[in-house]
CSV table of C-alpha atoms and ligand atoms in Angstrom, one decimal:
chain,number,residue,atom,x,y,z
J,8,MET,CA,-2.8,33.0,31.6
J,9,THR,CA,-2.0,33.9,28.1
J,10,LYS,CA,-4.2,31.9,25.6
J,11,LEU,CA,-2.8,30.5,22.3
J,12,SER,CA,-5.3,30.8,19.4
J,13,VAL,CA,-4.1,28.8,16.5
J,14,ASN,CA,-4.8,30.6,13.2
J,15,ILE,CA,-5.7,27.9,10.6
J,16,ASN,CA,-5.7,30.2,7.5
J,17,LYS,CA,-2.8,28.1,6.0
J,18,ILE,CA,-4.4,24.9,6.4
J,19,ALA,CA,-7.1,26.2,4.0
J,20,THR,CA,-4.4,27.5,1.6
J,21,LEU,CA,-3.1,23.9,1.3
J,22,ARG,CA,-6.6,22.4,0.9
J,23,ASN,CA,-7.4,25.0,-1.7
J,24,SER,CA,-4.2,24.2,-3.6
J,25,ARG,CA,-5.8,20.9,-5.0
J,26,GLY,CA,-9.5,21.9,-4.8
J,27,GLY,CA,-10.5,19.0,-2.7
J,28,ASP,CA,-11.0,18.7,1.1
J,29,LEU,CA,-7.5,17.5,2.1
J,30,PRO,CA,-6.5,18.7,4.8
J,31,ASN,CA,-9.9,18.9,6.3
J,32,VAL,CA,-10.0,22.4,7.9
J,33,VAL,CA,-12.6,21.4,10.6
J,34,GLN,CA,-10.8,18.2,11.6
J,35,VAL,CA,-7.5,20.2,12.0
J,36,ALA,CA,-9.5,22.7,14.2
J,37,ILE,CA,-10.7,19.7,16.3
J,38,ASP,CA,-7.3,18.3,16.6
J,39,CYS,CA,-5.6,21.8,17.5
J,40,GLN,CA,-7.9,22.0,20.4
J,41,ARG,CA,-7.3,18.5,21.5
J,42,PHE,CA,-3.7,19.1,21.3
J,43,GLY,CA,-4.0,22.1,23.7
J,44,ALA,CA,-5.0,25.3,21.6
J,45,ASP,CA,-6.9,27.6,23.7
J,46,GLY,CA,-8.7,29.0,20.6
J,47,ILE,CA,-9.0,28.9,16.8
J,48,THR,CA,-8.6,31.9,14.7
J,49,VAL,CA,-9.6,32.4,11.1
J,50,HIS,CA,-9.3,35.4,8.8
J,51,PRO,CA,-12.0,34.9,6.0
J,52,ARG,CA,-10.7,37.4,3.4
J,53,PRO,CA,-13.0,38.8,0.6
J,54,ASP,CA,-11.2,36.7,-2.1
J,55,GLU,CA,-11.5,33.5,-0.2
J,56,ARG,CA,-7.8,32.7,-0.8
J,57,HIS,CA,-7.7,30.4,2.0
J,58,ILE,CA,-10.5,30.4,4.7
J,59,LYS,CA,-13.9,30.4,2.8
J,60,ARG,CA,-17.2,31.7,4.1
J,61,LYS,CA,-18.5,28.1,4.3
J,62,ASP,CA,-15.5,27.0,6.4
J,63,VAL,CA,-16.6,29.6,9.0
J,64,PHE,CA,-20.2,28.0,9.3
J,65,ASP,CA,-18.5,24.6,9.3
J,66,LEU,CA,-16.1,25.5,12.1
J,67,GLN,CA,-18.7,27.3,14.3
J,68,PRO,CA,-20.2,24.2,16.0
J,69,LYS,CA,-16.9,22.4,16.4
J,70,VAL,CA,-14.8,25.2,18.1
J,71,TYR,CA,-15.5,24.5,21.8
J,72,THR,CA,-12.5,26.7,22.9
J,73,GLU,CA,-12.6,30.4,21.6
J,74,PHE,CA,-13.5,31.2,18.2
J,75,ASN,CA,-11.8,34.4,17.0
J,76,ILE,CA,-12.7,35.7,13.6
J,77,GLU,CA,-10.5,38.5,12.0
J,78,GLY,CA,-11.5,40.7,9.2
J,79,ASN,CA,-12.1,44.2,7.7
J,80,PRO,CA,-15.7,45.1,8.8
J,81,SER,CA,-17.3,45.3,5.3
J,82,PRO,CA,-21.1,44.7,5.3
J,83,GLU,CA,-20.6,41.2,4.1
J,84,PHE,CA,-18.1,40.5,7.1
J,85,ILE,CA,-20.4,42.2,9.6
J,86,SER,CA,-23.5,40.0,8.3
J,87,LEU,CA,-21.2,36.8,8.6
J,88,ILE,CA,-20.2,37.7,12.2
J,89,LYS,CA,-23.8,38.5,13.2
J,90,LYS,CA,-24.8,34.9,11.9
J,91,ILE,CA,-21.8,33.1,13.6
J,92,ARG,CA,-21.7,34.9,17.0
J,93,PRO,CA,-18.1,34.0,17.5
J,94,THR,CA,-16.2,34.5,21.0
J,95,GLN,CA,-14.4,37.4,19.6
J,96,VAL,CA,-14.1,39.5,16.4
J,97,THR,CA,-10.9,41.1,15.6
J,98,LEU,CA,-11.3,44.2,13.3
J,99,VAL,CA,-8.3,44.6,10.9
J,100,PRO,CA,-8.0,47.4,8.4
J,101,ASP,CA,-6.6,45.1,5.5
J,102,ALA,CA,-6.9,46.2,1.9
J,103,HIS,CA,-8.7,43.5,-0.1
J,104,ASP,CA,-5.5,42.9,-2.2
J,105,ALA,CA,-3.2,42.9,0.8
J,106,ILE,CA,-0.8,39.9,0.7
J,107,THR,CA,-1.4,39.7,4.5
J,108,SER,CA,-2.1,42.2,7.4
J,109,ASN,CA,0.6,44.9,7.4
J,110,THR,CA,-0.6,47.6,9.8
J,111,GLY,CA,-3.0,48.5,12.5
J,112,TRP,CA,-6.1,50.9,12.5
J,113,ASP,CA,-6.0,54.7,12.6
J,114,THR,CA,-8.4,54.6,15.5
J,115,VAL,CA,-8.7,58.6,15.6
J,116,THR,CA,-9.7,59.0,11.9
J,117,HIS,CA,-12.0,56.1,11.9
J,118,LYS,CA,-13.4,56.6,15.5
J,119,ASP,CA,-17.1,57.0,14.5
J,120,PHE,CA,-17.1,53.9,12.1
J,121,LEU,CA,-15.3,51.7,14.6
J,122,THR,CA,-17.4,52.8,17.4
J,123,ASP,CA,-20.6,51.9,15.6
J,124,VAL,CA,-19.2,48.4,14.5
J,125,VAL,CA,-17.9,47.7,18.1
J,126,ASN,CA,-21.3,48.8,19.6
J,127,GLU,CA,-23.2,46.3,17.1
J,128,PHE,CA,-20.9,43.4,18.0
J,129,GLN,CA,-20.9,44.1,21.6
J,130,SER,CA,-24.8,44.3,21.6
J,131,LEU,CA,-24.7,40.6,20.5
J,132,GLY,CA,-22.4,39.6,23.2
J,133,ILE,CA,-19.3,39.3,21.0
J,134,ARG,CA,-16.0,40.4,22.4
J,135,THR,CA,-14.3,43.0,20.3
J,136,SER,CA,-10.6,43.4,19.5
J,137,ILE,CA,-9.1,46.3,17.3
J,138,PHE,CA,-5.9,45.5,15.4
J,139,VAL,CA,-3.4,48.4,16.3
J,140,ASN,CA,0.2,49.3,15.9
J,141,PRO,CA,2.1,50.0,19.3
J,142,ASP,CA,1.2,53.7,18.9
J,143,LEU,CA,0.1,55.4,22.2
J,144,GLU,CA,-2.3,57.7,20.3
J,145,MET,CA,-3.9,54.7,18.5
J,146,ILE,CA,-4.2,52.9,21.9
J,147,GLU,CA,-5.9,55.9,23.4
J,148,GLY,CA,-8.2,56.1,20.3
J,149,ALA,CA,-9.1,52.4,20.8
J,150,SER,CA,-10.1,53.2,24.3
J,151,ALA,CA,-12.2,56.0,23.3
J,152,ILE,CA,-14.0,53.7,20.8
J,153,GLY,CA,-14.9,51.4,23.7
J,154,THR,CA,-13.5,48.2,22.3
J,155,ASP,CA,-13.0,45.2,24.9
J,156,ARG,CA,-9.4,44.5,23.6
J,157,ILE,CA,-6.6,45.5,21.3
J,158,GLU,CA,-4.6,43.3,19.2
J,159,LEU,CA,-1.0,44.6,18.8
J,160,TYR,CA,0.3,44.1,15.4
J,161,THR,CA,3.7,42.3,16.1
J,162,GLY,CA,5.0,42.2,12.5
J,163,PRO,CA,7.5,45.0,13.1
J,164,TYR,CA,8.5,43.3,16.5
J,165,ALA,CA,9.2,40.1,14.6
J,166,GLU,CA,11.3,41.8,12.0
J,167,MET,CA,13.3,44.0,14.5
J,168,PHE,CA,13.7,41.1,17.0
J,169,GLU,CA,16.5,39.4,14.7
J,170,LYS,CA,18.6,42.6,14.8
J,171,ASP,CA,17.9,44.2,18.4
J,172,LYS,CA,15.4,42.4,20.7
J,173,GLU,CA,15.4,45.1,23.3
J,174,LYS,CA,14.6,47.7,20.6
J,175,ALA,CA,12.1,45.5,19.1
J,176,VAL,CA,10.0,44.9,22.4
J,177,ALA,CA,10.2,48.4,23.9
J,178,PRO,CA,7.2,50.2,22.0
J,179,TYR,CA,5.0,47.1,22.7
J,180,VAL,CA,5.7,47.2,26.4
J,181,GLU,CA,5.0,50.8,26.5
J,182,ALA,CA,1.7,50.4,24.4
J,183,ALA,CA,0.7,47.4,26.6
J,184,ILE,CA,1.2,49.3,29.8
J,185,LEU,CA,-0.9,52.1,28.5
J,186,ALA,CA,-3.6,49.7,27.4
J,187,LYS,CA,-3.7,48.0,30.8
J,188,LYS,CA,-4.1,51.3,32.5
J,189,LEU,CA,-7.0,52.2,30.2
J,190,GLY,CA,-8.6,48.8,31.0
J,191,LEU,CA,-8.2,47.3,27.6
J,192,GLY,CA,-7.4,43.6,27.3
J,193,VAL,CA,-4.2,43.0,25.3
J,194,ASN,CA,-3.9,40.5,22.5
J,195,ALA,CA,-1.0,40.2,20.0
J,196,GLY,CA,-0.3,38.6,16.7
J,197,HIS,CA,1.4,38.4,13.4
J,198,ASP,CA,4.7,36.7,12.6
J,199,LEU,CA,5.1,35.4,16.2
J,200,ASN,CA,7.3,32.2,16.1
J,201,LEU,CA,9.1,29.8,18.5
J,202,ASN,CA,12.2,32.2,18.3
J,203,ASN,CA,10.6,35.4,19.3
J,204,LEU,CA,7.4,34.4,21.4
J,205,ASN,CA,8.8,33.9,24.9
J,206,TYR,CA,10.8,37.2,24.9
J,207,PHE,CA,7.6,39.1,23.9
J,208,TYR,CA,5.6,37.2,26.6
J,209,VAL,CA,8.1,37.7,29.4
J,210,HIS,CA,8.0,41.4,28.8
J,211,ILE,CA,4.2,41.5,28.6
J,212,PRO,CA,3.0,38.7,30.9
J,213,TRP,CA,-0.5,40.1,31.2
J,214,LEU,CA,-1.2,39.4,27.6
J,215,SER,CA,-4.7,37.9,27.1
J,216,GLU,CA,-4.0,36.1,23.9
J,217,VAL,CA,-1.6,35.5,21.1
J,218,SER,CA,-3.0,34.3,17.8
J,219,ILE,CA,-0.3,32.5,15.6
J,220,GLY,CA,-0.7,30.7,12.3
J,221,HIS,CA,1.8,31.1,9.5
J,222,ALA,CA,5.0,30.1,11.5
J,223,LEU,CA,3.2,27.5,13.6
J,224,ILE,CA,1.8,25.6,10.6
J,225,CYS,CA,5.4,25.9,9.1
J,226,ASP,CA,6.9,24.3,12.2
J,227,ALA,CA,4.3,21.6,12.3
J,228,LEU,CA,5.5,20.4,8.8
J,229,TYR,CA,8.7,19.2,10.6
J,230,MET,CA,7.6,18.8,14.3
J,231,GLY,CA,3.9,17.6,13.9
J,232,LEU,CA,0.9,19.6,14.9
J,233,GLU,CA,0.6,18.3,18.5
J,234,LYS,CA,4.3,18.7,19.3
J,235,THR,CA,4.2,22.1,17.7
J,236,ILE,CA,1.2,23.4,19.6
J,237,LYS,CA,2.7,22.1,22.9
J,238,ALA,CA,6.1,24.0,22.1
J,239,TYR,CA,4.2,27.3,21.6
J,240,LYS,CA,2.2,26.9,24.7
J,241,ASN,CA,5.4,26.3,26.6
J,242,CYS,CA,6.7,29.7,25.3
J,243,LEU,CA,3.9,31.3,27.2
J,244,LYS,CA,5.4,30.5,30.7
J,245,MET,CA,7.8,32.4,32.7
J,246,PRO,CA,11.4,30.9,32.9
J,247,GLU,CA,11.6,28.7,36.0
J,248,ASN,CA,14.0,31.0,37.9
J,249,GLN,CA,11.8,34.0,37.2
J,250,ASP,CA,8.6,34.6,39.2
U,19,LIG,C1,-4.5,40.0,11.5
U,19,LIG,C2,-3.3,39.0,11.3
U,19,LIG,O1,-2.2,39.4,11.6
U,19,LIG,C3,-3.5,37.7,10.7
U,19,LIG,O2,-4.8,37.3,10.5
U,19,LIG,C4,-2.8,37.6,9.4
U,19,LIG,O3,-3.4,38.6,8.6
U,19,LIG,C5,-2.9,36.4,8.7
U,19,LIG,O4,-3.5,36.5,7.5
U,19,LIG,P1,-2.9,35.6,6.4
U,19,LIG,O5,-2.9,34.1,6.9
U,19,LIG,O6,-3.9,35.9,5.2
U,19,LIG,O7,-1.5,36.2,6.0
U,20,LIG,N1,-3.7,37.8,14.4
U,20,LIG,C1,-2.5,37.2,14.0
U,20,LIG,C2,-2.9,35.9,13.4
U,20,LIG,O1,-4.0,35.4,13.5
U,20,LIG,C3,-1.8,35.0,12.8
U,20,LIG,O2,-0.8,35.8,12.2
U,20,LIG,P1,0.4,34.9,11.7
U,20,LIG,O3,0.9,34.1,12.8
U,20,LIG,O4,-0.1,34.0,10.5
U,20,LIG,O5,1.4,35.9,11.1
């Protein structure tokens, strides 16, 4: 079963816009889980533009599904993860001023650094995932590091999907096949939405998890959070006439 982890960064964006506590990030996380989310993802960035360090501590006791924390493994981030002990940590190479994640790791150049970080988190019983582009050399590099999973950066897939869906998904299928062969779990995320998600899932049905935030929260403005989460979960099923 492919799990849906709801990224609630944008709930924090809305809350921060007025400086109060509305919407309440913890209550939304509780409700997302009640509505069927298999996990909650947050990405506490250094500038705290949305999810703040305090949010992560407030969320920790209330996330009873899977808690996935994403971030660039700075000393501050590593310290936070060691205190929180989430289900999973997803390592992303984001620059501090990046508007959003826009590429995966060079797992060859950064092998030694990432190996140390992965070993440290795994020694604490935290599942590790490394954010990568669908580049076979980078998948092999991730395997050499010893990570539990990779997360395929699906921004380019989403962009190409609108023009040529077969061309969009092809490199991801190849990367996911290699990852599976190497014994890596396969997560995916970034710019997945109700339009492109099922096509991606049908071509890579052994996906462990998709983490989705921006489009899901935007859809919820029109459909409501419960109906939206159910709609995204429904995309993670094979069409009825296809076994
Ligand atoms: C790693 C990833 O793709 C997501 O965490 C994405 O970076 C969301 O971050 P923002 O919500 O800050 O755009
Ligand atoms: N890892 C991807 C994620 O958590 C959410 O990305 P997006 O759906 O906000 O683009």
